[in-house]
mmCIF file of C-alpha atoms (C1' of nucleotides) in Angstrom:
data_model
loop_
_atom_site.group_PDB
_atom_site.id
_atom_site.type_symbol
_atom_site.label_atom_id
_atom_site.label_comp_id
_atom_site.label_asym_id
_atom_site.label_seq_id
_atom_site.Cartn_x
_atom_site.Cartn_y
_atom_site.Cartn_z
ATOM 1 C CA MET A 224 208.142 136.061 -62.979
ATOM 2 C CA GLU A 225 211.010 135.855 -60.565
ATOM 3 C CA GLN A 226 209.200 135.821 -57.337
ATOM 4 C CA HIS A 227 206.921 133.185 -56.872
ATOM 5 C CA ARG A 228 205.195 134.064 -53.642
ATOM 6 C CA LEU A 229 202.112 136.225 -55.013
ATOM 7 C CA ASP A 230 199.224 136.665 -52.878
ATOM 8 C CA VAL A 231 195.965 134.613 -54.006
ATOM 9 C CA PHE A 232 194.682 138.287 -55.385
ATOM 10 C CA GLN A 233 197.882 138.630 -57.619
ATOM 11 C CA VAL A 234 197.573 135.045 -58.779
ATOM 12 C CA ILE A 235 194.310 135.225 -60.189
ATOM 13 C CA ALA A 236 194.852 138.944 -61.934
ATOM 14 C CA ASP A 237 196.746 137.301 -64.840
ATOM 15 C CA PRO A 238 194.355 135.954 -67.716
ATOM 16 C CA SER A 239 196.574 133.139 -68.600
ATOM 17 C CA ARG A 240 196.656 131.689 -64.829
ATOM 18 C CA ARG A 241 192.905 131.699 -64.697
ATOM 19 C CA GLN A 242 192.553 129.986 -67.916
ATOM 20 C CA ILE A 243 195.191 127.387 -66.775
ATOM 21 C CA LEU A 244 192.503 127.000 -63.533
ATOM 22 C CA HIS A 245 189.869 126.463 -66.019
ATOM 23 C CA LEU A 246 191.198 123.917 -67.825
ATOM 24 C CA LEU A 247 191.924 121.951 -65.130
ATOM 25 C CA SER A 248 188.576 122.217 -64.139
ATOM 26 C CA LYS A 249 187.843 120.161 -66.934
ATOM 27 C CA ASP A 250 190.459 117.894 -66.679
ATOM 28 C CA SER A 251 194.259 116.803 -64.964
ATOM 29 C CA ARG A 252 196.826 118.041 -67.221
ATOM 30 C CA THR A 253 200.488 117.775 -67.600
ATOM 31 C CA ILE A 254 202.639 120.877 -68.343
ATOM 32 C CA ASN A 255 202.913 120.411 -72.200
ATOM 33 C CA SER A 256 199.187 119.534 -72.122
ATOM 34 C CA LEU A 257 198.496 122.909 -70.632
ATOM 35 C CA ALA A 258 200.857 124.761 -72.834
ATOM 36 C CA GLU A 259 199.553 123.647 -75.955
ATOM 37 C CA ASN A 260 196.451 125.996 -75.145
ATOM 38 C CA PHE A 261 198.481 129.054 -75.020
ATOM 39 C CA ASP A 262 200.633 131.313 -77.328
ATOM 40 C CA MET A 263 203.302 131.432 -74.864
ATOM 41 C CA SER A 264 206.421 129.368 -74.599
ATOM 42 C CA ARG A 265 206.281 126.568 -72.317
ATOM 43 C CA PRO A 266 208.756 127.906 -69.611
ATOM 44 C CA ALA A 267 206.124 130.584 -69.396
ATOM 45 C CA VAL A 268 203.610 128.044 -68.745
ATOM 46 C CA SER A 269 205.789 126.427 -66.102
ATOM 47 C CA LYS A 270 206.421 129.872 -64.193
ATOM 48 C CA HIS A 271 202.671 130.168 -64.057
ATOM 49 C CA ILE A 272 202.506 126.525 -62.577
ATOM 50 C CA LYS A 273 204.844 127.548 -59.908
ATOM 51 C CA VAL A 274 202.842 130.425 -59.225
ATOM 52 C CA LEU A 275 199.550 128.991 -58.845
ATOM 53 C CA TYR A 276 201.114 125.955 -56.868
ATOM 54 C CA ASN A 277 202.845 128.306 -54.385
ATOM 55 C CA ALA A 278 199.283 130.161 -54.084
ATOM 56 C CA GLY A 279 197.580 126.842 -53.320
ATOM 57 C CA PHE A 280 195.446 126.869 -56.272
ATOM 58 C CA ILE A 281 196.719 123.502 -57.896
ATOM 59 C CA SER A 282 198.751 119.994 -56.618
ATOM 60 C CA ILE A 283 201.231 118.368 -58.405
ATOM 61 C CA GLN A 284 201.776 114.602 -58.866
ATOM 62 C CA ASP A 285 204.915 113.706 -60.393
ATOM 63 C CA ILE A 286 204.795 110.607 -62.627
ATOM 64 C CA GLY A 287 208.173 109.726 -64.313
ATOM 65 C CA ARG A 288 209.158 112.840 -65.967
ATOM 66 C CA GLU A 289 205.540 114.235 -66.136
ATOM 67 C CA ARG A 290 203.901 116.413 -63.770
ATOM 68 C CA HIS A 291 200.244 116.315 -63.341
ATOM 69 C CA CYS A 292 198.347 119.252 -62.114
ATOM 70 C CA VAL A 293 195.291 119.152 -60.352
ATOM 71 C CA LEU A 294 193.007 121.849 -58.897
ATOM 72 C CA LYS A 295 193.367 122.386 -55.007
ATOM 73 C CA GLN A 296 191.014 124.027 -52.980
ATOM 74 C CA ASP A 297 193.155 126.300 -50.697
ATOM 75 C CA GLY A 298 193.944 129.286 -52.889
ATOM 76 C CA PHE A 299 189.929 129.662 -53.560
ATOM 77 C CA LYS A 300 189.183 129.410 -49.940
ATOM 78 C CA GLU A 301 191.209 132.424 -49.273
ATOM 79 C CA LEU A 302 189.168 134.511 -52.225
ATOM 80 C CA GLN A 303 185.649 133.085 -50.896
ATOM 81 C CA ALA A 304 186.767 134.308 -47.462
ATOM 82 C CA TRP A 305 187.318 137.741 -48.766
ATOM 83 C CA LEU A 306 184.333 138.127 -51.039
ATOM 84 C CA ALA A 307 182.178 136.636 -47.799
ATOM 85 C CA TYR A 308 183.110 139.744 -45.929
ATOM 86 C CA TYR A 309 181.634 141.994 -48.963
ATOM 87 C CA ASP A 310 178.663 139.310 -49.160
ATOM 88 C CA LYS A 311 177.918 140.113 -45.559
ATOM 89 C CA PHE A 312 178.275 143.673 -46.269
ATOM 90 C CA TRP A 313 175.526 143.697 -48.993
ATOM 91 C CA GLY A 314 173.178 141.518 -47.105
ATOM 92 C CA ASP A 315 173.183 143.636 -44.167
ATOM 93 C CA LYS A 316 172.086 146.604 -46.436
ATOM 94 C CA LEU A 317 169.144 144.700 -47.533
ATOM 95 C CA ASP A 318 168.528 144.006 -43.894
ATOM 96 C CA LYS A 319 168.414 147.570 -43.007
ATOM 97 C CA LEU A 320 166.367 148.506 -45.958
ATOM 98 C CA GLY A 321 163.774 145.709 -45.007
ATOM 99 C CA VAL A 322 163.973 147.475 -41.644
ATOM 100 C CA LEU A 323 163.180 150.678 -42.853
ATOM 101 C CA MET A 324 160.715 149.417 -44.907
ATOM 102 C CA ASN A 325 158.777 147.788 -42.167
ATOM 103 C CA ASP A 326 158.792 150.791 -40.418
ATOM 104 C CA LYS A 327 157.169 152.847 -42.807
ATOM 105 C CA MET A 328 154.428 150.085 -43.657
ATOM 106 C CA ASN A 329 153.893 150.002 -39.413
ATOM 107 C CA LYS A 330 153.523 153.577 -39.323
ATOM 108 C CA LYS A 331 151.239 153.708 -41.985
ATOM 109 C CA MET B 50 198.006 153.620 -63.592
ATOM 110 C CA GLU B 51 197.254 155.581 -66.859
ATOM 111 C CA GLN B 52 194.907 153.022 -68.224
ATOM 112 C CA HIS B 53 192.194 153.012 -66.083
ATOM 113 C CA ARG B 54 190.126 150.068 -67.876
ATOM 114 C CA LEU B 55 191.421 147.201 -65.611
ATOM 115 C CA ASP B 56 189.382 144.319 -64.960
ATOM 116 C CA VAL B 57 187.943 143.174 -61.801
ATOM 117 C CA PHE B 58 190.801 140.623 -61.150
ATOM 118 C CA GLN B 59 193.521 143.024 -61.546
ATOM 119 C CA VAL B 60 191.392 145.741 -59.465
ATOM 120 C CA ILE B 61 191.270 143.853 -56.418
ATOM 121 C CA ALA B 62 194.698 142.301 -57.049
ATOM 122 C CA ASP B 63 196.361 145.699 -55.503
ATOM 123 C CA PRO B 64 196.328 145.807 -51.855
ATOM 124 C CA SER B 65 195.835 149.712 -51.590
ATOM 125 C CA ARG B 66 192.663 149.252 -53.345
ATOM 126 C CA ARG B 67 191.287 146.250 -51.552
ATOM 127 C CA GLN B 68 191.933 148.764 -48.123
ATOM 128 C CA ILE B 69 190.158 151.285 -49.843
ATOM 129 C CA LEU B 70 187.020 149.254 -50.021
ATOM 130 C CA HIS B 71 187.677 147.733 -46.422
ATOM 131 C CA LEU B 72 187.446 151.421 -45.180
ATOM 132 C CA LEU B 73 184.554 151.885 -47.580
ATOM 133 C CA SER B 74 182.886 148.603 -45.788
ATOM 134 C CA LYS B 75 182.901 150.546 -42.833
ATOM 135 C CA ASP B 76 181.640 154.180 -44.015
ATOM 136 C CA SER B 77 181.411 156.461 -47.022
ATOM 137 C CA ARG B 78 184.268 158.438 -47.654
ATOM 138 C CA THR B 79 185.934 161.427 -49.392
ATOM 139 C CA ILE B 80 189.216 161.314 -51.332
ATOM 140 C CA ASN B 81 191.090 163.193 -48.771
ATOM 141 C CA SER B 82 189.313 161.431 -45.637
ATOM 142 C CA LEU B 83 190.630 158.058 -47.621
ATOM 143 C CA ALA B 84 194.096 159.290 -48.450
ATOM 144 C CA GLU B 85 194.587 160.047 -44.811
ATOM 145 C CA ASN B 86 194.669 156.179 -44.116
ATOM 146 C CA PHE B 87 197.383 155.558 -46.565
ATOM 147 C CA ASP B 88 201.252 156.772 -47.217
ATOM 148 C CA MET B 89 200.836 157.449 -50.492
ATOM 149 C CA SER B 90 199.930 160.802 -51.891
ATOM 150 C CA ARG B 91 196.583 161.941 -52.681
ATOM 151 C CA PRO B 92 196.631 162.127 -56.508
ATOM 152 C CA ALA B 93 197.534 158.292 -56.042
ATOM 153 C CA VAL B 94 194.394 157.500 -53.984
ATOM 154 C CA SER B 95 192.849 159.325 -56.619
ATOM 155 C CA LYS B 96 193.910 157.225 -59.641
ATOM 156 C CA HIS B 97 192.676 153.945 -57.548
ATOM 157 C CA ILE B 98 189.264 155.417 -56.823
ATOM 158 C CA LYS B 99 189.019 156.076 -60.634
ATOM 159 C CA VAL B 100 189.919 152.467 -61.063
ATOM 160 C CA LEU B 101 187.372 151.045 -58.736
ATOM 161 C CA TYR B 102 184.868 153.225 -60.055
ATOM 162 C CA ASN B 103 185.521 152.355 -63.639
ATOM 163 C CA ALA B 104 185.288 148.732 -62.575
ATOM 164 C CA GLY B 105 181.985 148.964 -60.702
ATOM 165 C CA PHE B 106 183.218 148.573 -57.358
ATOM 166 C CA ILE B 107 182.427 152.146 -55.904
ATOM 167 C CA SER B 108 179.968 154.746 -57.079
ATOM 168 C CA ILE B 109 180.586 158.472 -56.121
ATOM 169 C CA GLN B 110 178.192 161.381 -55.238
ATOM 170 C CA ASP B 111 179.725 164.812 -55.919
ATOM 171 C CA ILE B 112 178.721 167.264 -52.980
ATOM 172 C CA GLY B 113 180.311 170.588 -53.948
ATOM 173 C CA ARG B 114 183.767 169.771 -54.287
ATOM 174 C CA GLU B 115 183.735 166.849 -52.271
ATOM 175 C CA ARG B 116 183.609 163.491 -54.188
ATOM 176 C CA HIS B 117 181.808 161.068 -51.695
ATOM 177 C CA CYS B 118 182.655 157.420 -52.314
ATOM 178 C CA VAL B 119 180.284 154.350 -51.778
ATOM 179 C CA LEU B 120 180.760 150.687 -52.090
ATOM 180 C CA LYS B 121 178.832 149.165 -55.292
ATOM 181 C CA GLN B 122 177.948 145.652 -55.749
ATOM 182 C CA ASP B 123 178.581 145.467 -59.494
ATOM 183 C CA GLY B 124 182.517 144.880 -59.528
ATOM 184 C CA PHE B 125 182.017 142.282 -56.678
ATOM 185 C CA LYS B 126 179.101 140.270 -58.876
ATOM 186 C CA GLU B 127 181.719 139.491 -61.457
ATOM 187 C CA LEU B 128 183.940 137.873 -59.116
ATOM 188 C CA GLN B 129 181.436 136.147 -57.180
ATOM 189 C CA ALA B 130 180.239 134.149 -60.464
ATOM 190 C CA TRP B 131 184.220 133.357 -61.318
ATOM 191 C CA LEU B 132 184.179 131.806 -57.960
ATOM 192 C CA ALA B 133 180.676 130.214 -57.899
ATOM 193 C CA TYR B 134 182.031 128.090 -61.185
ATOM 194 C CA TYR B 135 184.682 126.581 -58.860
ATOM 195 C CA ASP B 136 182.338 126.086 -55.965
ATOM 196 C CA LYS B 137 180.438 124.112 -57.964
ATOM 197 C CA PHE B 138 183.403 122.220 -59.330
ATOM 198 C CA TRP B 139 184.307 121.392 -55.346
ATOM 199 C CA GLY B 140 180.758 120.815 -54.932
ATOM 200 C CA ASP B 141 180.563 118.195 -57.943
ATOM 201 C CA LYS B 142 183.492 116.549 -56.671
ATOM 202 C CA LEU B 143 182.051 115.898 -53.124
ATOM 203 C CA ASP B 144 179.224 114.697 -54.876
ATOM 204 C CA LYS B 145 180.796 112.060 -57.051
ATOM 205 C CA LEU B 146 182.648 111.499 -53.728
ATOM 206 C CA GLY B 147 179.505 110.656 -52.171
ATOM 207 C CA VAL B 148 178.191 108.561 -54.897
ATOM 208 C CA LEU B 149 181.152 106.414 -54.800
ATOM 209 C CA MET B 150 180.739 105.900 -50.662
ATOM 210 C CA ASN B 151 177.179 104.952 -51.393
ATOM 211 C CA ASP B 152 178.160 102.224 -54.059
ATOM 212 C CA LYS B 153 180.270 101.077 -51.587
ATOM 213 C CA MET B 154 177.875 100.851 -48.793
ATOM 214 C CA ASN B 155 175.153 99.424 -51.076
ATOM 215 C CA LYS B 156 177.395 96.752 -52.325
ATOM 216 C CA LYS B 157 178.550 95.826 -48.650
ATOM 217 C "C1'" DA C 253 224.278 103.923 -75.611
ATOM 218 C "C1'" DT C 254 221.747 107.215 -78.259
ATOM 219 C "C1'" DG C 255 217.751 109.889 -79.058
ATOM 220 C "C1'" DA C 256 213.818 111.896 -77.821
ATOM 221 C "C1'" DT C 257 210.907 113.857 -74.404
ATOM 222 C "C1'" DA C 258 208.953 116.253 -70.039
ATOM 223 C "C1'" DG C 259 210.202 119.529 -67.992
ATOM 224 C "C1'" DG C 260 212.945 123.295 -64.968
ATOM 225 C "C1'" DT C 261 216.728 127.029 -64.543
ATOM 226 C "C1'" DA C 262 219.079 131.204 -66.036
ATOM 227 C "C1'" DA C 263 219.828 135.420 -68.326
ATOM 228 C "C1'" DC C 264 217.855 138.812 -70.212
ATOM 229 C "C1'" DC C 265 214.022 142.386 -72.469
ATOM 230 C "C1'" DT C 266 210.116 144.719 -72.269
ATOM 231 C "C1'" DT C 267 205.622 146.696 -70.960
ATOM 232 C "C1'" DT C 268 203.051 148.761 -67.623
ATOM 233 C "C1'" DA C 269 201.097 149.275 -63.006
ATOM 234 C "C1'" DA C 270 202.041 152.625 -59.308
ATOM 235 C "C1'" DG C 271 203.854 156.070 -57.290
ATOM 236 C "C1'" DT C 272 205.820 160.566 -57.371
ATOM 237 C "C1'" DT C 273 205.854 165.885 -58.005
ATOM 238 C "C1'" DA C 274 204.011 170.212 -60.004
ATOM 239 C "C1'" DC C 275 200.361 172.354 -62.102
ATOM 240 C "C1'" DT C 276 195.365 173.682 -62.798
ATOM 241 C "C1'" DC C 277 190.633 174.370 -61.658
ATOM 242 C "C1'" DA C 278 186.498 174.999 -58.606
ATOM 243 C "C1'" DA C 279 184.038 175.551 -54.839
ATOM 244 C "C1'" DA C 280 184.115 177.248 -49.770
ATOM 245 C "C1'" DT C 281 185.676 180.748 -46.596
ATOM 246 C "C1'" DG C 282 186.311 185.226 -44.473
ATOM 247 C "C1'" DC D 297 187.476 189.666 -54.146
ATOM 248 C "C1'" DA D 298 191.244 186.859 -51.972
ATOM 249 C "C1'" DT D 299 192.475 182.861 -50.003
ATOM 250 C "C1'" DT D 300 192.398 178.430 -48.649
ATOM 251 C "C1'" DT D 301 190.864 173.799 -49.938
ATOM 252 C "C1'" DG D 302 189.166 169.365 -52.061
ATOM 253 C "C1'" DA D 303 190.199 167.190 -56.095
ATOM 254 C "C1'" DG D 304 191.944 165.927 -61.176
ATOM 255 C "C1'" DT D 305 195.771 166.020 -64.890
ATOM 256 C "C1'" DA D 306 200.039 165.753 -66.773
ATOM 257 C "C1'" DA D 307 204.946 164.286 -67.281
ATOM 258 C "C1'" DC D 308 207.934 161.532 -65.467
ATOM 259 C "C1'" DT D 309 210.500 157.537 -62.632
ATOM 260 C "C1'" DT D 310 210.824 152.907 -60.913
ATOM 261 C "C1'" DA D 311 210.079 148.485 -60.052
ATOM 262 C "C1'" DA D 312 208.552 144.169 -61.240
ATOM 263 C "C1'" DA D 313 205.319 140.985 -63.924
ATOM 264 C "C1'" DG D 314 205.243 138.556 -67.863
ATOM 265 C "C1'" DG D 315 207.575 136.726 -71.613
ATOM 266 C "C1'" DT D 316 211.754 135.298 -74.675
ATOM 267 C "C1'" DT D 317 215.718 131.946 -75.855
ATOM 268 C "C1'" DA D 318 219.425 129.075 -74.368
ATOM 269 C "C1'" DC D 319 220.857 125.441 -71.877
ATOM 270 C "C1'" DC D 320 220.671 121.522 -68.594
ATOM 271 C "C1'" DT D 321 218.604 117.419 -66.329
ATOM 272 C "C1'" DA D 322 216.234 113.079 -66.094
ATOM 273 C "C1'" DT D 323 213.039 109.862 -67.937
ATOM 274 C "C1'" DC D 324 211.468 106.926 -71.608
ATOM 275 C "C1'" DA D 325 211.966 104.291 -75.831
ATOM 276 C "C1'" DT D 326 214.891 102.275 -79.116
#
DNA sequence: ATGATAGGTAACCTTTAAGTTACTCAAATG
DNA sequence: CATTTGAGTAACTTAAAGGTTACCTATCAT
């Protein structure tokens, strides 16, 4: 893991991290509470959490010795922006198709 | 590259592949025409194309010895579905906030 | 104060994605 | 038909992501 400055695309490329996000979409959780759901060791989860945090997918509130993880929208926004570009692409393609069909109808 | 059956998340995790998609959003292109835009060798691009193809991000039309690549929506749809789930999450959070504020207003 | 518990850090190992070069094949070109 | 050109395949190398274990720190309970 080592270098924790992955971009959002690399962050969600890992299935374990996606599952962590999914768990957090149900409930706020501590590191150990998350780790229980995985085969991997707690340190491994801990590293994933750091990655998710650095990329803006979660925020963390320390309560005593516990770290409570909560979903955070920032990371998702970057992905939405990227996808929106292609949504527009498909939208435009449909528009053009519509124009073509209109032309055809009018000539008819 | 070797195993070309990456899931959509891993597919877009690679910056070169994202750039290929971006180029294709401007225009249909052949493999060589794509390779011109990169520092890497043509075989490398060729492999990326295979990955993108297998994940449903592009379709390919063979014209003679040329392969013409075009964007395809399938791959994007999986990502949209994934993001939509979290969009809903944020939407719900806002809704709940709205309810809370309404309650407060009514009690006032 | 002592132990148990929540968590981070360091050092290490393994796997694999991503790139390379060298080669081959098939379709254009002349 | 010889040659060039577009592209895929094979074998190999390298860098780094993801995991492990061992150890440390800090907080909570008794």
